[in-house]
Amino acid sequence: MYTLFSGLWKYLFQKDEFFVLILGLDNAGKTTYLEQTKTKFNKGYKGMNLAKITTTVGLNIGKIDLGKTRLNFWDLGGQEELQSLWDKYYAESHAIIYVVDSSDRERIEESKAAFDKMIVNSSLHGVPLMVLANKQDLEGCLSVEDIKHVFNPIPEVVGDRDCKTAGVSALRGDGVCDGINWLAECIKRNIVSRPPTQRDIT
């Protein structure tokens, strides 16, 4: 009888947990994007004042539930001295969100250099990737096609992973839901290569 109830409990309450890294240079809008994600997917979440978000030093975390799937987000600091810490999280991650400030033309090459170093790491082989052209609400920003052209990795590096480049405005919340839903589906398709961490939710 215990086995029956235990199986039913797991069926009803167990979540498949996945870990998503949010990377990019400082001031790209990573933390704002995470806050919008938590606000849109967590009922009743009040969220931070987006106007008062400052540069991340270290790590911001967040989580959302999509049915029986739980996504845990790690928003890592993007300053040059902190980028050396990114690879400490690669082996445990199930997906990458790389945020680009499409309004900052002067730092595009710097962002591309950080991206190139990240994407060739063997610990990320096959991991779904979403590149976000953030701040699309600002006049004069680079278009999604511009960002796609700059950040398009060579096919040998991409392999058979799912990849997407999309435009967002983290400040306004534009494009956030579509991107997260797409990423969640990709993570579930990649479950054989990167199995979830399962936890009983009480």
PDB file of C-alpha atoms in Angstrom:
ATOM      1  CA  MET A   1       0.000   0.000   0.000  1.00  0.00           C
ATOM      2  CA  TYR A   2       2.886   2.360   0.844  1.00  0.00           C
ATOM      3  CA  THR A   3       4.388   1.772  -2.585  1.00  0.00           C
ATOM      4  CA  LEU A   4       1.074   2.673  -4.239  1.00  0.00           C
ATOM      5  CA  PHE A   5       0.735   5.922  -2.311  1.00  0.00           C
ATOM      6  CA  SER A   6       4.409   6.745  -2.807  1.00  0.00           C
ATOM      7  CA  GLY A   7       4.034   6.310  -6.554  1.00  0.00           C
ATOM      8  CA  LEU A   8       0.893   8.430  -6.617  1.00  0.00           C
ATOM      9  CA  TRP A   9       2.573  11.164  -4.563  1.00  0.00           C
ATOM     10  CA  LYS A  10       5.499  11.311  -6.958  1.00  0.00           C
ATOM     11  CA  TYR A  11       3.184  11.368  -9.969  1.00  0.00           C
ATOM     12  CA  LEU A  12       1.187  14.271  -8.558  1.00  0.00           C
ATOM     13  CA  PHE A  13       3.893  16.391  -6.970  1.00  0.00           C
ATOM     14  CA  GLN A  14       7.288  15.563  -8.408  1.00  0.00           C
ATOM     15  CA  LYS A  15       8.899  18.245 -10.541  1.00  0.00           C
ATOM     16  CA  ASP A  16      11.588  17.812 -13.160  1.00  0.00           C
ATOM     17  CA  GLU A  17      14.136  20.496 -12.284  1.00  0.00           C
ATOM     18  CA  PHE A  18      16.386  22.156 -14.822  1.00  0.00           C
ATOM     19  CA  PHE A  19      19.024  24.871 -14.517  1.00  0.00           C
ATOM     20  CA  VAL A  20      19.289  27.766 -16.968  1.00  0.00           C
ATOM     21  CA  LEU A  21      22.245  30.150 -17.109  1.00  0.00           C
ATOM     22  CA  ILE A  22      21.662  33.806 -17.990  1.00  0.00           C
ATOM     23  CA  LEU A  23      24.916  35.206 -19.364  1.00  0.00           C
ATOM     24  CA  GLY A  24      26.105  38.361 -21.091  1.00  0.00           C
ATOM     25  CA  LEU A  25      28.069  41.518 -20.363  1.00  0.00           C
ATOM     26  CA  ASP A  26      27.277  43.784 -17.437  1.00  0.00           C
ATOM     27  CA  ASN A  27      24.424  46.196 -18.210  1.00  0.00           C
ATOM     28  CA  ALA A  28      23.016  43.909 -20.906  1.00  0.00           C
ATOM     29  CA  GLY A  29      19.748  43.576 -18.957  1.00  0.00           C
ATOM     30  CA  LYS A  30      20.132  40.059 -17.553  1.00  0.00           C
ATOM     31  CA  THR A  31      18.713  40.774 -14.107  1.00  0.00           C
ATOM     32  CA  THR A  32      15.841  42.808 -15.534  1.00  0.00           C
ATOM     33  CA  TYR A  33      15.037  39.891 -17.841  1.00  0.00           C
ATOM     34  CA  LEU A  34      15.074  37.473 -14.900  1.00  0.00           C
ATOM     35  CA  GLU A  35      12.778  39.736 -12.882  1.00  0.00           C
ATOM     36  CA  GLN A  36      10.317  39.985 -15.764  1.00  0.00           C
ATOM     37  CA  THR A  37      10.399  36.196 -16.124  1.00  0.00           C
ATOM     38  CA  LYS A  38       9.600  35.680 -12.442  1.00  0.00           C
ATOM     39  CA  THR A  39       6.856  38.312 -12.581  1.00  0.00           C
ATOM     40  CA  LYS A  40       5.175  36.824 -15.647  1.00  0.00           C
ATOM     41  CA  PHE A  41       5.342  33.168 -14.605  1.00  0.00           C
ATOM     42  CA  ASN A  42       4.983  33.328 -10.809  1.00  0.00           C
ATOM     43  CA  LYS A  43       1.492  34.314  -9.749  1.00  0.00           C
ATOM     44  CA  GLY A  44       1.542  36.951  -7.056  1.00  0.00           C
ATOM     45  CA  TYR A  45       5.238  37.731  -7.381  1.00  0.00           C
ATOM     46  CA  LYS A  46       5.746  41.450  -6.757  1.00  0.00           C
ATOM     47  CA  GLY A  47       9.230  41.743  -8.174  1.00  0.00           C
ATOM     48  CA  MET A  48      11.973  44.299  -7.796  1.00  0.00           C
ATOM     49  CA  ASN A  49      11.702  47.905  -8.891  1.00  0.00           C
ATOM     50  CA  LEU A  50      13.232  47.569 -12.367  1.00  0.00           C
ATOM     51  CA  ALA A  51      14.466  51.158 -12.268  1.00  0.00           C
ATOM     52  CA  LYS A  52      16.600  50.366  -9.215  1.00  0.00           C
ATOM     53  CA  ILE A  53      18.357  47.237 -10.490  1.00  0.00           C
ATOM     54  CA  THR A  54      22.126  47.586 -10.255  1.00  0.00           C
ATOM     55  CA  THR A  55      25.036  45.652 -11.739  1.00  0.00           C
ATOM     56  CA  THR A  56      25.154  42.049 -10.543  1.00  0.00           C
ATOM     57  CA  VAL A  57      28.196  41.146  -8.494  1.00  0.00           C
ATOM     58  CA  GLY A  58      28.102  37.389  -8.118  1.00  0.00           C
ATOM     59  CA  LEU A  59      24.807  35.630  -8.709  1.00  0.00           C
ATOM     60  CA  ASN A  60      21.062  36.258  -8.826  1.00  0.00           C
ATOM     61  CA  ILE A  61      18.731  33.277  -8.735  1.00  0.00           C
ATOM     62  CA  GLY A  62      15.101  32.680  -9.585  1.00  0.00           C
ATOM     63  CA  LYS A  63      12.698  29.876 -10.394  1.00  0.00           C
ATOM     64  CA  ILE A  64       9.435  29.311 -12.226  1.00  0.00           C
ATOM     65  CA  ASP A  65       7.154  26.295 -12.617  1.00  0.00           C
ATOM     66  CA  LEU A  66       5.674  25.302 -15.954  1.00  0.00           C
ATOM     67  CA  GLY A  67       3.389  22.376 -15.236  1.00  0.00           C
ATOM     68  CA  LYS A  68       5.607  19.568 -13.922  1.00  0.00           C
ATOM     69  CA  THR A  69       8.749  21.370 -15.057  1.00  0.00           C
ATOM     70  CA  ARG A  70      10.723  23.678 -12.783  1.00  0.00           C
ATOM     71  CA  LEU A  71      13.245  26.070 -14.310  1.00  0.00           C
ATOM     72  CA  ASN A  72      15.919  27.426 -11.980  1.00  0.00           C
ATOM     73  CA  PHE A  73      17.770  30.466 -13.298  1.00  0.00           C
ATOM     74  CA  TRP A  74      21.309  31.532 -12.479  1.00  0.00           C
ATOM     75  CA  ASP A  75      21.963  35.131 -13.530  1.00  0.00           C
ATOM     76  CA  LEU A  76      25.748  35.567 -13.435  1.00  0.00           C
ATOM     77  CA  GLY A  77      27.673  38.825 -13.271  1.00  0.00           C
ATOM     78  CA  GLY A  78      29.013  39.941 -16.649  1.00  0.00           C
ATOM     79  CA  GLN A  79      31.992  42.078 -15.717  1.00  0.00           C
ATOM     80  CA  GLU A  80      35.227  40.866 -17.299  1.00  0.00           C
ATOM     81  CA  GLU A  81      36.680  39.735 -13.983  1.00  0.00           C
ATOM     82  CA  LEU A  82      33.544  37.674 -13.239  1.00  0.00           C
ATOM     83  CA  GLN A  83      33.352  35.941 -16.613  1.00  0.00           C
ATOM     84  CA  SER A  84      36.072  33.558 -15.466  1.00  0.00           C
ATOM     85  CA  LEU A  85      33.492  32.083 -13.077  1.00  0.00           C
ATOM     86  CA  TRP A  86      30.936  31.244 -15.761  1.00  0.00           C
ATOM     87  CA  ASP A  87      32.416  27.876 -16.660  1.00  0.00           C
ATOM     88  CA  LYS A  88      32.027  26.666 -13.058  1.00  0.00           C
ATOM     89  CA  TYR A  89      28.280  26.394 -13.784  1.00  0.00           C
ATOM     90  CA  TYR A  90      28.339  24.887 -17.282  1.00  0.00           C
ATOM     91  CA  ALA A  91      28.319  21.187 -16.385  1.00  0.00           C
ATOM     92  CA  GLU A  92      25.136  21.516 -14.319  1.00  0.00           C
ATOM     93  CA  SER A  93      23.231  23.709 -16.776  1.00  0.00           C
ATOM     94  CA  HIS A  94      20.463  22.567 -19.119  1.00  0.00           C
ATOM     95  CA  ALA A  95      20.235  25.714 -21.276  1.00  0.00           C
ATOM     96  CA  ILE A  96      21.907  29.064 -21.921  1.00  0.00           C
ATOM     97  CA  ILE A  97      20.282  32.476 -22.329  1.00  0.00           C
ATOM     98  CA  TYR A  98      22.832  34.948 -23.701  1.00  0.00           C
ATOM     99  CA  VAL A  99      21.673  38.556 -23.403  1.00  0.00           C
ATOM    100  CA  VAL A 100      23.079  41.235 -25.711  1.00  0.00           C
ATOM    101  CA  ASP A 101      22.592  44.976 -25.273  1.00  0.00           C
ATOM    102  CA  SER A 102      21.587  45.770 -28.845  1.00  0.00           C
ATOM    103  CA  SER A 103      21.719  49.508 -28.104  1.00  0.00           C
ATOM    104  CA  ASP A 104      25.413  49.479 -27.127  1.00  0.00           C
ATOM    105  CA  ARG A 105      27.222  49.288 -30.465  1.00  0.00           C
ATOM    106  CA  GLU A 106      30.586  50.049 -28.876  1.00  0.00           C
ATOM    107  CA  ARG A 107      30.552  46.838 -26.820  1.00  0.00           C
ATOM    108  CA  ILE A 108      29.161  44.420 -29.402  1.00  0.00           C
ATOM    109  CA  GLU A 109      32.599  43.005 -30.214  1.00  0.00           C
ATOM    110  CA  GLU A 110      33.359  42.646 -26.499  1.00  0.00           C
ATOM    111  CA  SER A 111      30.104  40.752 -26.040  1.00  0.00           C
ATOM    112  CA  LYS A 112      30.880  38.573 -29.069  1.00  0.00           C
ATOM    113  CA  ALA A 113      34.304  37.698 -27.630  1.00  0.00           C
ATOM    114  CA  ALA A 114      32.715  36.558 -24.352  1.00  0.00           C
ATOM    115  CA  PHE A 115      30.104  34.608 -26.313  1.00  0.00           C
ATOM    116  CA  ASP A 116      32.713  32.860 -28.468  1.00  0.00           C
ATOM    117  CA  LYS A 117      34.701  31.779 -25.430  1.00  0.00           C
ATOM    118  CA  MET A 118      31.560  30.431 -23.779  1.00  0.00           C
ATOM    119  CA  ILE A 119      30.037  28.574 -26.735  1.00  0.00           C
ATOM    120  CA  VAL A 120      33.090  26.420 -27.491  1.00  0.00           C
ATOM    121  CA  ASN A 121      33.300  25.017 -23.950  1.00  0.00           C
ATOM    122  CA  SER A 122      32.884  21.244 -24.137  1.00  0.00           C
ATOM    123  CA  SER A 123      30.700  21.201 -21.009  1.00  0.00           C
ATOM    124  CA  LEU A 124      27.982  23.003 -23.008  1.00  0.00           C
ATOM    125  CA  HIS A 125      27.929  20.527 -25.894  1.00  0.00           C
ATOM    126  CA  GLY A 126      24.363  20.077 -27.130  1.00  0.00           C
ATOM    127  CA  VAL A 127      22.869  22.521 -24.611  1.00  0.00           C
ATOM    128  CA  PRO A 128      20.011  24.669 -26.052  1.00  0.00           C
ATOM    129  CA  LEU A 129      20.963  28.284 -26.665  1.00  0.00           C
ATOM    130  CA  MET A 130      18.844  31.430 -26.874  1.00  0.00           C
ATOM    131  CA  VAL A 131      20.519  34.700 -27.839  1.00  0.00           C
ATOM    132  CA  LEU A 132      18.429  37.726 -26.881  1.00  0.00           C
ATOM    133  CA  ALA A 133      18.804  41.076 -28.618  1.00  0.00           C
ATOM    134  CA  ASN A 134      17.696  43.139 -25.643  1.00  0.00           C
ATOM    135  CA  LYS A 135      16.612  46.803 -25.512  1.00  0.00           C
ATOM    136  CA  GLN A 136      14.743  46.607 -28.809  1.00  0.00           C
ATOM    137  CA  ASP A 137      12.557  49.411 -27.472  1.00  0.00           C
ATOM    138  CA  LEU A 138      15.426  51.907 -27.791  1.00  0.00           C
ATOM    139  CA  GLU A 139      15.822  54.003 -30.898  1.00  0.00           C
ATOM    140  CA  GLY A 140      18.883  53.246 -32.993  1.00  0.00           C
ATOM    141  CA  CYS A 141      19.486  49.779 -31.584  1.00  0.00           C
ATOM    142  CA  LEU A 142      20.851  46.965 -33.712  1.00  0.00           C
ATOM    143  CA  SER A 143      18.125  44.820 -35.246  1.00  0.00           C
ATOM    144  CA  VAL A 144      17.571  41.158 -34.441  1.00  0.00           C
ATOM    145  CA  GLU A 145      19.015  40.317 -37.862  1.00  0.00           C
ATOM    146  CA  ASP A 146      22.122  42.359 -37.069  1.00  0.00           C
ATOM    147  CA  ILE A 147      22.598  40.502 -33.790  1.00  0.00           C
ATOM    148  CA  LYS A 148      21.947  37.158 -35.470  1.00  0.00           C
ATOM    149  CA  HIS A 149      24.605  37.924 -38.070  1.00  0.00           C
ATOM    150  CA  VAL A 150      27.213  38.899 -35.456  1.00  0.00           C
ATOM    151  CA  PHE A 151      26.520  36.094 -32.972  1.00  0.00           C
ATOM    152  CA  ASN A 152      25.815  33.265 -35.382  1.00  0.00           C
ATOM    153  CA  PRO A 153      28.296  30.545 -34.327  1.00  0.00           C
ATOM    154  CA  ILE A 154      29.801  28.207 -36.901  1.00  0.00           C
ATOM    155  CA  PRO A 155      27.794  25.007 -37.587  1.00  0.00           C
ATOM    156  CA  GLU A 156      30.514  22.800 -36.080  1.00  0.00           C
ATOM    157  CA  VAL A 157      30.101  24.610 -32.757  1.00  0.00           C
ATOM    158  CA  VAL A 158      26.307  24.627 -32.843  1.00  0.00           C
ATOM    159  CA  GLY A 159      26.098  20.928 -33.618  1.00  0.00           C
ATOM    160  CA  ASP A 160      22.576  19.586 -33.255  1.00  0.00           C
ATOM    161  CA  ARG A 161      21.609  21.873 -30.386  1.00  0.00           C
ATOM    162  CA  ASP A 162      18.465  24.019 -30.528  1.00  0.00           C
ATOM    163  CA  CYS A 163      19.339  27.681 -31.209  1.00  0.00           C
ATOM    164  CA  LYS A 164      17.226  30.807 -31.370  1.00  0.00           C
ATOM    165  CA  THR A 165      17.915  34.531 -31.693  1.00  0.00           C
ATOM    166  CA  ALA A 166      15.059  36.794 -30.628  1.00  0.00           C
ATOM    167  CA  GLY A 167      14.377  40.422 -29.887  1.00  0.00           C
ATOM    168  CA  VAL A 168      13.184  41.461 -26.442  1.00  0.00           C
ATOM    169  CA  SER A 169      12.695  44.456 -24.247  1.00  0.00           C
ATOM    170  CA  ALA A 170      13.416  43.217 -20.748  1.00  0.00           C
ATOM    171  CA  LEU A 171      12.336  46.556 -19.302  1.00  0.00           C
ATOM    172  CA  ARG A 172       8.881  46.385 -20.915  1.00  0.00           C
ATOM    173  CA  GLY A 173       8.627  42.588 -20.840  1.00  0.00           C
ATOM    174  CA  ASP A 174       8.224  42.249 -24.601  1.00  0.00           C
ATOM    175  CA  GLY A 175       9.124  38.783 -25.875  1.00  0.00           C
ATOM    176  CA  VAL A 176       9.844  37.284 -22.472  1.00  0.00           C
ATOM    177  CA  CYS A 177       7.076  34.666 -22.389  1.00  0.00           C
ATOM    178  CA  ASP A 178       7.635  33.446 -25.942  1.00  0.00           C
ATOM    179  CA  GLY A 179      11.329  32.916 -25.312  1.00  0.00           C
ATOM    180  CA  ILE A 180      10.904  31.079 -22.014  1.00  0.00           C
ATOM    181  CA  ASN A 181       8.231  28.775 -23.455  1.00  0.00           C
ATOM    182  CA  TRP A 182      10.476  27.969 -26.431  1.00  0.00           C
ATOM    183  CA  LEU A 183      13.433  27.256 -24.163  1.00  0.00           C
ATOM    184  CA  ALA A 184      11.384  24.992 -21.895  1.00  0.00           C
ATOM    185  CA  GLU A 185      10.352  22.864 -24.878  1.00  0.00           C
ATOM    186  CA  CYS A 186      13.959  22.620 -26.050  1.00  0.00           C
ATOM    187  CA  ILE A 187      15.125  21.547 -22.608  1.00  0.00           C
ATOM    188  CA  LYS A 188      12.524  18.784 -22.516  1.00  0.00           C
ATOM    189  CA  ARG A 189      13.551  17.596 -25.993  1.00  0.00           C
ATOM    190  CA  ASN A 190      17.153  17.412 -24.777  1.00  0.00           C
ATOM    191  CA  ILE A 191      16.281  15.354 -21.720  1.00  0.00           C
ATOM    192  CA  VAL A 192      18.270  12.282 -22.800  1.00  0.00           C
ATOM    193  CA  SER A 193      21.512  14.251 -23.079  1.00  0.00           C
ATOM    194  CA  ARG A 194      20.834  16.426 -20.019  1.00  0.00           C
ATOM    195  CA  PRO A 195      18.465  14.630 -17.650  1.00  0.00           C
ATOM    196  CA  PRO A 196      16.658  16.669 -15.006  1.00  0.00           C
ATOM    197  CA  THR A 197      17.188  16.741 -11.299  1.00  0.00           C
ATOM    198  CA  GLN A 198      13.973  15.407  -9.763  1.00  0.00           C
ATOM    199  CA  ARG A 199      12.658  16.666  -6.474  1.00  0.00           C
ATOM    200  CA  ASP A 200       9.495  15.918  -4.529  1.00  0.00           C
ATOM    201  CA  ILE A 201       7.678  19.191  -3.927  1.00  0.00           C
ATOM    202  CA  THR A 202       5.956  19.208  -0.547  1.00  0.00           C
TER     203      THR A 202
END
